[in-house]
Amino acid sequence: MNSGDTERAIQCAAEAFEVWKETTAKERSNILRRWVDLCNENKEDLAKILTLEMGKPLQESIGELNYGIGFLEWFAEEARRVYGDIIPSPAKSKKMFVLKQPIGVTGMITPWNFPHAMITRKAGPAIAAGCTVVLKPAEDTPYSALALCELAEKAGLPPGVLNVITCSRDNSAEVGKTLCKSPTIKQISFTGSTPVGKILLEQSASTVKKVSLENGGNAPFIVFETADIDKAVTGVMGSKFRNTGQACICANRIMVQDSIYETFLDALAKRMKQELHIGDGFNPKSTQGPLINARAVEKIDHLVQDAKSNGAVILLGGQRKEGNFYEPTLIRDVTTDMRCYNEEQFGPLAAVIRFKTEEEAIYLANNTSSGLAGYVFTENISQMWRIAEKLEFGIVGVNEGLPAMPEAIFGGWKESGLGREGGKYGLEDYLEIKYVCMGGLE
Ligand code: ADP
């Protein structure tokens, strides 16, 4: 599809908004609940679609569906709790209120790494709030989006409330621009790379749109000598190798304190050898699917070669495999000038850096323009609080590699984003607030 199709979808969404915004929160909640039930009833099929189009192991697809359906469920509940305020008035003749109302037609652009959950985390709250949606899923993974639409229709979501524009990579820029520049669209929500997020923010300036961005990360994963090493290794295995390393909150810079550096590397290498098996996502033994496309394989290989030529040592992996597979890779002696330290890796690469003091660890962790997720492993409770407060990231995992949940909030500081998804703040991006002053009272 192209920009003309996008214009038509925006028109449909605008017409549907006139009806949808008049529904009660309970009516919207009921439809979302039916959508949840249908997603659960069809979970196996949805998981197969996910694995087929994206490559992740079937068990991980089920995991993504549990997470993604969780957002529809959460926002079906939250829809009924959009409270306004009554402001105590300084004048007897005036009453003062704050109303919360749906912002209008929203435009969404989502990535391929979580083809289901990135949609429900945005469309769930938008629809719950009374907004309508024009969604452009990633070109590599359109089918999960279309399957969600099919089930939404069966759940009773009226036509025009959720519109999907599938398009090629070549048409992505024009579709994105049409969404951002449209005066009808009142809010843009994006998850993807930081450079594209910045383009959308600029393009949205001419109509002064509210923009929510979940851009890229460069997550530090700090393991102090006070850590339980087994817990820290388990944390890396989840944070780094889930989705074959293709998540924006994946550990990107694994920082390990000097005194435990060798012990930690040995323990991580052992677990990687035992637990990571690359292969077809439909094979129950596979834990590591293929990377999304040839471009992603090129990128990870370049990062590994760059590190190697600058003095890092490859302990495991480091080779491409047939298809879009890449061996789970462990490299040591990584330094701050290497590409793998400075760029988001998005692949199965554990790059391990050595640090000496707590001050150095904090400095290194925060010395980046990204601020999405950071992790710290220590059993010292004072150090836990100290580091959790000092890290300049929107999400901090303390002795935990998998912090994302529908009840929690998700979003970044610095160039990693604007706004928050999920949790009790997740509806706010889709609401406008209005001050009503009622005067002339006796
Ligand atoms: P990745 O490199 O991981 O694919 P992107 O940020 O390029 O990350 O992609 C995330 C989403 O943004 C996808 O849906 C993609 O089609 C879309 N996209 C890519 N380029 C643009 C653009 N110039 N304008 C709007 N959307 C874009």
Tab-separated table of C-alpha atoms and ligand atoms in Angstrom, residues 109-112 136-139 169 172-173 176-177 190-193 196 199-200 295 346, ligand 1:
chain	number	residue	atom	x	y	z
A	109	ILE	CA	4.312	2.480	13.272
A	110	THR	CA	5.568	-0.770	14.765
A	111	PRO	CA	8.686	-2.958	14.410
A	112	TRP	CA	9.158	-6.586	13.434
A	136	LYS	CA	1.628	0.535	9.766
A	137	PRO	CA	3.260	-2.718	10.889
A	138	ALA	CA	6.836	-3.535	9.873
A	139	GLU	CA	7.291	-4.725	6.297
A	169	ARG	CA	10.307	-0.945	2.895
A	172	SER	CA	7.518	3.044	4.508
A	173	ALA	CA	8.874	6.592	4.377
A	176	GLY	CA	5.103	7.477	7.665
A	177	LYS	CA	5.217	11.007	6.295
A	190	PHE	CA	6.327	4.659	17.119
A	191	THR	CA	8.569	1.794	18.186
A	192	GLY	CA	11.759	1.272	16.211
A	193	SER	CA	15.194	2.710	15.625
A	196	VAL	CA	13.535	6.848	12.267
A	199	ILE	CA	12.456	11.708	11.454
A	200	LEU	CA	8.898	11.148	12.686
A	295	ARG	CA	20.877	-7.027	6.681
A	346	PHE	CA	20.290	-6.537	17.844
B	1	ADP	P1	14.688	-1.649	11.906
B	1	ADP	O1	15.970	-1.132	11.322
B	1	ADP	O2	14.887	-2.478	13.073
B	1	ADP	O3	13.766	-2.247	10.891
B	1	ADP	P2	13.228	0.785	11.789
B	1	ADP	O4	13.166	1.937	12.722
B	1	ADP	O5	13.829	1.038	10.455
B	1	ADP	O6	13.950	-0.371	12.540
B	1	ADP	O7	11.753	0.178	11.563
B	1	ADP	C1	10.704	0.279	12.502
B	1	ADP	C2	9.451	0.647	11.753
B	1	ADP	O8	9.630	1.920	11.134
B	1	ADP	C3	9.063	-0.298	10.631
B	1	ADP	O9	7.642	-0.406	10.597
B	1	ADP	C4	9.580	0.398	9.391
B	1	ADP	O10	8.873	0.057	8.214
B	1	ADP	C5	9.300	1.827	9.748
B	1	ADP	N1	10.116	2.811	9.016
B	1	ADP	C6	11.357	2.671	8.517
B	1	ADP	N2	11.753	3.821	7.924
B	1	ADP	C7	10.742	4.709	8.047
B	1	ADP	C8	10.531	6.079	7.663
B	1	ADP	N3	11.460	6.770	7.039
B	1	ADP	N4	9.345	6.650	7.972
B	1	ADP	C9	8.394	5.949	8.625
B	1	ADP	N5	8.533	4.674	9.022
B	1	ADP	C10	9.679	4.054	8.741
